[in-house]
Coordinates of C-alpha atoms in Angstrom, one line a residue:
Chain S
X1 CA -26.0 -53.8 -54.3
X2 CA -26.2 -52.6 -50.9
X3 CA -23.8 -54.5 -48.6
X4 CA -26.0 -54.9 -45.8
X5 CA -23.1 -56.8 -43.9
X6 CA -21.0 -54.3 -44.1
X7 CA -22.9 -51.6 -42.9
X8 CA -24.2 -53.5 -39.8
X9 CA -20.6 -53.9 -39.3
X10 CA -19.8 -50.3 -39.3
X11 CA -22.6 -49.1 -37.1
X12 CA -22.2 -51.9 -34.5
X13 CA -18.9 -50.7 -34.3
X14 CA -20.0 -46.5 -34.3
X15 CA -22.7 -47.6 -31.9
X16 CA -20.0 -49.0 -29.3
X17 CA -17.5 -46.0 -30.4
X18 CA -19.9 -43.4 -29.8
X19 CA -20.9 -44.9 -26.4
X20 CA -17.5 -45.2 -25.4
X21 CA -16.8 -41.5 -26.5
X22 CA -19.3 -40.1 -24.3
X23 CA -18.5 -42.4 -21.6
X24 CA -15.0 -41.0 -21.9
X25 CA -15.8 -37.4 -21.7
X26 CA -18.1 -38.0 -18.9
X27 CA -14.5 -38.9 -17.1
X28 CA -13.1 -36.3 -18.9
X29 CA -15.4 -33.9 -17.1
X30 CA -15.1 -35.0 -13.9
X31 CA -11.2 -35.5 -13.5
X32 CA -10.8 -32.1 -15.2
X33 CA -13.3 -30.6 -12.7
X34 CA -11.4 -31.8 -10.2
X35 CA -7.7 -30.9 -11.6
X36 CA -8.5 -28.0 -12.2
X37 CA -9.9 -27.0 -9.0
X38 CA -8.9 -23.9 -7.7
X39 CA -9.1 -23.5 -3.5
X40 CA -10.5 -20.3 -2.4
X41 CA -8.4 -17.9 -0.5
X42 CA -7.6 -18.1 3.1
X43 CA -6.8 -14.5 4.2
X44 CA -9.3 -12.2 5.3
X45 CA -9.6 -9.0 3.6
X46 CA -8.4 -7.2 6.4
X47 CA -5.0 -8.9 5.7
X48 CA -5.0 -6.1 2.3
X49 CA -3.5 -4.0 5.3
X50 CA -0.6 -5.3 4.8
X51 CA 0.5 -4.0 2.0
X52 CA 0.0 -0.5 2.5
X53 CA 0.4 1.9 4.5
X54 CA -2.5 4.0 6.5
X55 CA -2.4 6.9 3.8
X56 CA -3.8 9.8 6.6
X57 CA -1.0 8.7 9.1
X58 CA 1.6 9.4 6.3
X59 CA -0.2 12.5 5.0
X60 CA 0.5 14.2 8.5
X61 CA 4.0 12.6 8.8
X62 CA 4.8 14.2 5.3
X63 CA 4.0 17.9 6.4
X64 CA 4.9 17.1 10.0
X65 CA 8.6 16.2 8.7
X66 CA 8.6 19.3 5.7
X67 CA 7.4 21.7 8.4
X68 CA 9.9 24.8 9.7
X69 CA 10.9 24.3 13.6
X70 CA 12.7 26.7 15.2
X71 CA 15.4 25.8 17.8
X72 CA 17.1 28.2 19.4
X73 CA 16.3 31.0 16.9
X74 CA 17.0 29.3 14.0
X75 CA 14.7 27.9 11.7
X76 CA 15.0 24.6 10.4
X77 CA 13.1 21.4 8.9
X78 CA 11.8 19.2 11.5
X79 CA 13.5 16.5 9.5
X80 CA 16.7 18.4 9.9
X81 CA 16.4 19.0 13.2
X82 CA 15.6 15.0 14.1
X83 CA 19.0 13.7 12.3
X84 CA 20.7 15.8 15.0
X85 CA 19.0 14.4 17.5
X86 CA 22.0 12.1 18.6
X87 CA 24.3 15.1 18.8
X88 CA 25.4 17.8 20.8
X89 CA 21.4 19.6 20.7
X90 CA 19.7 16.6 20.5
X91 CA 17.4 17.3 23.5
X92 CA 16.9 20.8 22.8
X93 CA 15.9 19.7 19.3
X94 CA 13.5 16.8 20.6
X95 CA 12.1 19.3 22.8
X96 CA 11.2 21.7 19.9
X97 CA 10.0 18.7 17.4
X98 CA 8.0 17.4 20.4
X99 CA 6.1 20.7 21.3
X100 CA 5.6 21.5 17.2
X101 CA 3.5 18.1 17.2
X102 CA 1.6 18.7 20.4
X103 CA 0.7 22.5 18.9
X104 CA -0.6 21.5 15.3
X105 CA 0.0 18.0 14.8
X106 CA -1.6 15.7 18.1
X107 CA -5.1 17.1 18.2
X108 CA -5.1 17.0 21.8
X109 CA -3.1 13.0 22.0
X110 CA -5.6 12.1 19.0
X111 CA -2.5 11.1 16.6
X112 CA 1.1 9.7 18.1
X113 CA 4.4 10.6 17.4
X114 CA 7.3 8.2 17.9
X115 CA 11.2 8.8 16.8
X116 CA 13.6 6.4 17.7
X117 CA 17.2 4.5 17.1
X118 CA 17.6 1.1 16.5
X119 CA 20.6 -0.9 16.8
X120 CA 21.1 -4.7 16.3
X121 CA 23.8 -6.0 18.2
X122 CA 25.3 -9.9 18.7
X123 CA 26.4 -10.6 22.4
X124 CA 28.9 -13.6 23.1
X125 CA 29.7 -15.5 26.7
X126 CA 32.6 -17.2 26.4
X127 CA 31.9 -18.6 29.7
X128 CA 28.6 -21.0 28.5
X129 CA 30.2 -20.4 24.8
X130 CA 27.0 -19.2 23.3
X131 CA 25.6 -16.1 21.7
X132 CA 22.8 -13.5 21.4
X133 CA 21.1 -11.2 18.9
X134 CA 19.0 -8.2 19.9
X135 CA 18.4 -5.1 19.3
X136 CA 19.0 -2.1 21.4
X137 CA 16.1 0.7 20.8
X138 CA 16.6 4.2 22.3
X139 CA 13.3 6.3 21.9
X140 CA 13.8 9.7 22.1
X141 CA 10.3 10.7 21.5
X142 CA 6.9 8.9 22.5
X143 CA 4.5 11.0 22.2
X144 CA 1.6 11.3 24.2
X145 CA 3.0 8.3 26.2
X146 CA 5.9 10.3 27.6
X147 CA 7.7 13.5 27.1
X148 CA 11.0 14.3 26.5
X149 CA 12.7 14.8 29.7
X150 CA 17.0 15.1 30.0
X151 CA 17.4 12.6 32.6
X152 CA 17.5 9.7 30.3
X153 CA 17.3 11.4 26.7
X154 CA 19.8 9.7 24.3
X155 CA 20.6 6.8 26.7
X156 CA 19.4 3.5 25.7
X157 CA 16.3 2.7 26.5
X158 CA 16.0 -1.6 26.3
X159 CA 17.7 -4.8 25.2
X160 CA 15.9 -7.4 23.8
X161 CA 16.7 -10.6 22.7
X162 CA 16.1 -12.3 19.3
X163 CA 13.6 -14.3 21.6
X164 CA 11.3 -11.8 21.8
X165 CA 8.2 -11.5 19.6
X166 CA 8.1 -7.8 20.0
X167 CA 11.2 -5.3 20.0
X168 CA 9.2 -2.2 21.4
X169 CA 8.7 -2.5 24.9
X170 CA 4.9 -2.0 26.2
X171 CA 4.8 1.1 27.4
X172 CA 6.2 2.4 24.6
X173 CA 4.4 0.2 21.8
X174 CA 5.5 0.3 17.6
X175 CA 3.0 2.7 16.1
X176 CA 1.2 0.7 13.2
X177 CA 0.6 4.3 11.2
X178 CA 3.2 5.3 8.8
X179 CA 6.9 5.4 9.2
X180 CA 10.0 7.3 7.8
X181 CA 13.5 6.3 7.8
X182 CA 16.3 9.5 8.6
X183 CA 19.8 8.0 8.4
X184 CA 19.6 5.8 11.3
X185 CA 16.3 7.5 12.9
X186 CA 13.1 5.8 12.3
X187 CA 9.9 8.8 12.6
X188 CA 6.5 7.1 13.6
X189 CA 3.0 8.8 13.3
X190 CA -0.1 7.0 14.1
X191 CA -2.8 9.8 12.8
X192 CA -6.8 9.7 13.1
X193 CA -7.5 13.0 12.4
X194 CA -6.1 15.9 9.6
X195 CA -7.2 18.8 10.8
X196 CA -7.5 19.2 14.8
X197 CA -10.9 20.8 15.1
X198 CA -10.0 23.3 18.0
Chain F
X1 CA -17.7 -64.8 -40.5
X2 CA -14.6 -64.1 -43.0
X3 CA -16.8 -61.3 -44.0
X4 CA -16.8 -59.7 -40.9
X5 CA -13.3 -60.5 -40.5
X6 CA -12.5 -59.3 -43.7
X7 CA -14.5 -56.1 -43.3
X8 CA -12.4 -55.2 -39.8
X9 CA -9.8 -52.2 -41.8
X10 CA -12.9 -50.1 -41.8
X11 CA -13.2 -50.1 -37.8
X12 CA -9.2 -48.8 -37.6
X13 CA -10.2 -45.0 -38.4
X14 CA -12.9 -45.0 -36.4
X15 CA -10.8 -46.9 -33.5
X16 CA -8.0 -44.3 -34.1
X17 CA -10.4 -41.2 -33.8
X18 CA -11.4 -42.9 -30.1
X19 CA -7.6 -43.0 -29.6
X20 CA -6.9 -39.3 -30.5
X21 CA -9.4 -38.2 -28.7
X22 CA -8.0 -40.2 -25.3
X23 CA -4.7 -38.9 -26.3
X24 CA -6.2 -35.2 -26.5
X25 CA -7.9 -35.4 -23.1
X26 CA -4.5 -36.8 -21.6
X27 CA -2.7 -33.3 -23.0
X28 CA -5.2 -31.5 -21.7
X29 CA -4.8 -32.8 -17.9
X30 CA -1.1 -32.6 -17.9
X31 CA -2.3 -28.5 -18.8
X32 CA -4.5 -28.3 -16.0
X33 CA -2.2 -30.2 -13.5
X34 CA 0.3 -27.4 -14.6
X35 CA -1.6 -24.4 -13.5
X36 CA -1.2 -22.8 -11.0
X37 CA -3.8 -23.4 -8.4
X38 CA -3.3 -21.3 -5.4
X39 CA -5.4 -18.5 -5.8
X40 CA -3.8 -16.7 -2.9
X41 CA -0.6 -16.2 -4.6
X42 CA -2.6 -15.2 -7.8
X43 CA -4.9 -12.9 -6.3
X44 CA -2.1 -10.8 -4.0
X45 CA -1.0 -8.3 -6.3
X46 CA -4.1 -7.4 -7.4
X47 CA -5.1 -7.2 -3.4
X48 CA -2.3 -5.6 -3.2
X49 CA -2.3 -3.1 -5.9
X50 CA -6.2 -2.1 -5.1
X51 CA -4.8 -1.3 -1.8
X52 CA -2.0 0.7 -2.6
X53 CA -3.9 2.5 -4.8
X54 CA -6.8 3.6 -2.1
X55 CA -3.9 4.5 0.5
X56 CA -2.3 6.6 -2.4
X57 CA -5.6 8.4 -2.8
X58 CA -6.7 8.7 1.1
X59 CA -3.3 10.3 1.6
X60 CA -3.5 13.1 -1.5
X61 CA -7.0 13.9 -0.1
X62 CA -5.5 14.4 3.3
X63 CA -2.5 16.0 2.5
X64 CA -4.3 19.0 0.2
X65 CA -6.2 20.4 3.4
X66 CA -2.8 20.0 5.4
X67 CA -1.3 22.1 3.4
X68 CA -4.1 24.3 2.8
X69 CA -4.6 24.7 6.9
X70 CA -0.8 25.2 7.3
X71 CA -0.5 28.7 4.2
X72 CA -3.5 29.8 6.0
X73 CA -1.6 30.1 9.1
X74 CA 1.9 31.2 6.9
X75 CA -0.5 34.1 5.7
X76 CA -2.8 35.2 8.7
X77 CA -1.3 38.5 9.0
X78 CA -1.7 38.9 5.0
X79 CA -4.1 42.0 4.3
X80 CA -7.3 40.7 2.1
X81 CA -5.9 42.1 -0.9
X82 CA -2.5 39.9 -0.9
X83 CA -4.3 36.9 0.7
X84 CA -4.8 34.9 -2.0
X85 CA -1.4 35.7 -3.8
X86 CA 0.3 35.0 -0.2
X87 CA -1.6 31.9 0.1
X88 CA -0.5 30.9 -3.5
X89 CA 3.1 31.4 -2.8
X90 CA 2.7 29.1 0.6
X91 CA 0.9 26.1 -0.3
X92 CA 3.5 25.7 -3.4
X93 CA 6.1 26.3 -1.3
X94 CA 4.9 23.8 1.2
X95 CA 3.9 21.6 -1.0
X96 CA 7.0 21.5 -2.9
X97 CA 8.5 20.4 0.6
X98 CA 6.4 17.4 1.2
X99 CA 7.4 15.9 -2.3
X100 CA 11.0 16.7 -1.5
X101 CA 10.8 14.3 0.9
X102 CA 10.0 11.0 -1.5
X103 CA 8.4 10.1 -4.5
X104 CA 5.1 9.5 -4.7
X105 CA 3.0 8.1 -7.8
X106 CA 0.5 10.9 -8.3
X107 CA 0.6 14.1 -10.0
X108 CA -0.8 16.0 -7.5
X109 CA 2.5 17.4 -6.8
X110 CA 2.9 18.4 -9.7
X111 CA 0.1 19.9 -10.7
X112 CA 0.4 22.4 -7.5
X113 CA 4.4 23.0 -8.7
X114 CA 2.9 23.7 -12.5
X115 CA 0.3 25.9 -10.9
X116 CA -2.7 23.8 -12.6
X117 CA -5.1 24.7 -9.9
X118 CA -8.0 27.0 -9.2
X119 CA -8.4 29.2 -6.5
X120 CA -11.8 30.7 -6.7
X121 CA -13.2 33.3 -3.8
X122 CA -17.3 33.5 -3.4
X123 CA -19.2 36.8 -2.2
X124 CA -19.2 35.2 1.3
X125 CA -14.7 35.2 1.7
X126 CA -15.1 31.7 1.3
X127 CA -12.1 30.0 -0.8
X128 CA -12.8 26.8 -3.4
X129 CA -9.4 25.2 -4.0
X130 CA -10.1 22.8 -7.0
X131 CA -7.1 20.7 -8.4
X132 CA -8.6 18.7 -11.2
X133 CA -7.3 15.6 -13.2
X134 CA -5.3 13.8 -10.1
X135 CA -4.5 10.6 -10.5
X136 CA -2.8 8.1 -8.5
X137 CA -1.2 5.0 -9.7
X138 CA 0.0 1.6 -8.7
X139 CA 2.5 -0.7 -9.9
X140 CA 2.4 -4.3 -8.2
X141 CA 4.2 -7.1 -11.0
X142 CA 2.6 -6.9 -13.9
X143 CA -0.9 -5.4 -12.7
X144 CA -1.3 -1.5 -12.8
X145 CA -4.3 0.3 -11.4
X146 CA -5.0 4.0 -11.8
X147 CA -7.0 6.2 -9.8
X148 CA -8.3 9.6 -10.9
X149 CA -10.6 12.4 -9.1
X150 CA -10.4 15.5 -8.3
X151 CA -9.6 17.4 -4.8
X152 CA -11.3 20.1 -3.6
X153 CA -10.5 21.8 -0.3
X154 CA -13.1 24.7 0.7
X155 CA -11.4 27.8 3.0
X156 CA -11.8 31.0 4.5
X157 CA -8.8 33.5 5.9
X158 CA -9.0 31.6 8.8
X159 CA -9.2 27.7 8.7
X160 CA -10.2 24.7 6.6
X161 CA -14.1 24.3 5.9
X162 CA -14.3 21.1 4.5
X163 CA -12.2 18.8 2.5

């Protein structure tokens, strides 16, 4: 016999069950959806830049720095010749580095070159009892900007303070090409073109 | 009515199959809430990586007719019969200087130092420098991208062609 009780019992109660169930994953859904939401990005592509380097700026910074400069007669690297640029023949050396890069390496002021020092320093009053941070920059070369020139080469160029949004001063601006660090000499090269079409 | 009452043990499984499932979906959101959700941090080194890696290869393809321009001029006074062994000598030479200088992740370098390159000259002087199976790499966490090509710088005794 067929316990008709029963069964009515069991699908009332699958009935309510299986509405329930699908109520359920209907919330399911939706807070998962929602959990699980993932925010789209909020840089812009350019912001890739970053991260690297512009790779023709250090391509002509790479040979620029393994070429052969000759200084008085004798042949050197230019990335020799630029870690003796705080010495003794510093300026004849910047002079020589600087007129290598206009010849084969500028294309007529297309790319820049910049080699400079950096220094941070900390300056106390004990008058007001306060303090200061900066950092003192002394650019020996700023190519096409300026030339070298003796009258202020391997003086100090400017003093900022840790205030200041920008440590290169305007005229001579940072170059936003590819840089290489020489003992305490930084070498800049902002480079649009390879080969200078002549 | 007692027979409904009596027949209520048969609902409990079916009662306890709701509650494992409500239990399930709870173990699942505390997943989800878990994650994490800020694509910017997830998506950086693969930004990143992409871009290092196109850098990597703008700068081998510049760097080839660099060196290429700078032998020519090492060699100008070379007679055409000792041109091309002249050049050869150079652009390793000068080549080997650049990746002195730091290491680089290609094998472009190295391929030049190996001499795995062609140097082929047509009727009209002109030069086809061909260094085949470059590649260029990038490392950014756990994320590595690979670039290969080939570079091929066209020359004559006097200047670059075309890169």
């Amino acid at each position: 016999m067929i316990n008709k009780k029963g069964q009515l019992d069991q699908i009332i109660t699958s009935i309510i069950i299986v509405v329930a169930a699908v109520f359920i994953s209907g919330v399911f859904v939706v807070i998962s959806s929602n959990i699980a939401q993932i925010s789209g990005v909020s840089y812009k592509s350019s912001d890739a830049s970053v991260y690297t380097n512009n790779g023709v700026s250090k391509a002509v910074l790479d040979v620029f720095l393994a070429d052969d400069v000759v200084v008085k007669g004798k042949s050197m690297k230019v990335s020799e010749a630029v870690n003796s640029f705080s010495g003794v023949d510093g300026l004849d050396n910047a002079v020589a580095v600087e007129n290598l890069f206009k010849e084969r390496y500028s294309c007529n002021g297309a790319n820049s070159l910049g080699i400079s020092k950096h220094k941070s320093f900390v300056k106390s009053d004990s008058k007001t009892d306060s303090s200061s941070s900066g950092v003192n920059i002394n650019r020996y070369i700023d190519y096409p900007s300026r030339n070298v020139n003796s009258d202020n080469f391997g003086v100090a160029q400017t003093i900022y303070d840790g205030s200041s949004s920008s440590i290169y001063p305007v005229s001579f601006g940072k170059l936003s090409g590819a840089s290489f660090e020489l003992s305490d000499i930084t070498v800049e090269v902002l480079a649009q073109e390879t080969i200078c079409v002549h | 009515m007692r027979s409904l009452i009596s027949s209520r043990r048969g609902h409990i499984p079916t009662i306890l199959l709701f509650l494992e499932g409500l239990v399930l979906m709870t173990v699942v959101w505390f997943a989800f809430l878990s994650q994490e959700h800020n694509l910017d941090k997830l998506s950086m080194p693969l930004i990143k990586g992409s871009a290092e890696v196109s850098s990597l290869d703008k700068y081998v393809n510049s760097v080839a007719p660099l060196l290429v321009q700078q032998s020519i001029g090492d060699v100008a006074s070379a007679s055409s019969d000792n041109f091309e062994s002249e050049f050869r000598k150079s652009f390793e030479k000068r080549a080997a200087a650049v990746d002195a200088l730091e290491m680089k992740e290609t094998n472009f370098f190295g391929l030049i130092r190996s001499n795995s390159y062609i140097l082929v000259k047509d009727n009209s002087g002109v030069y086809t420098l061909t260094v085949k199976d470059v590649f260029v790499k990038s490392e950014v966490e756990k994320n590595s991208f690979v670039r290969n090509f080939y570079v091929v710088v066209r020359f004559d005794s006097k200047r670059v062609l075309s890169a």
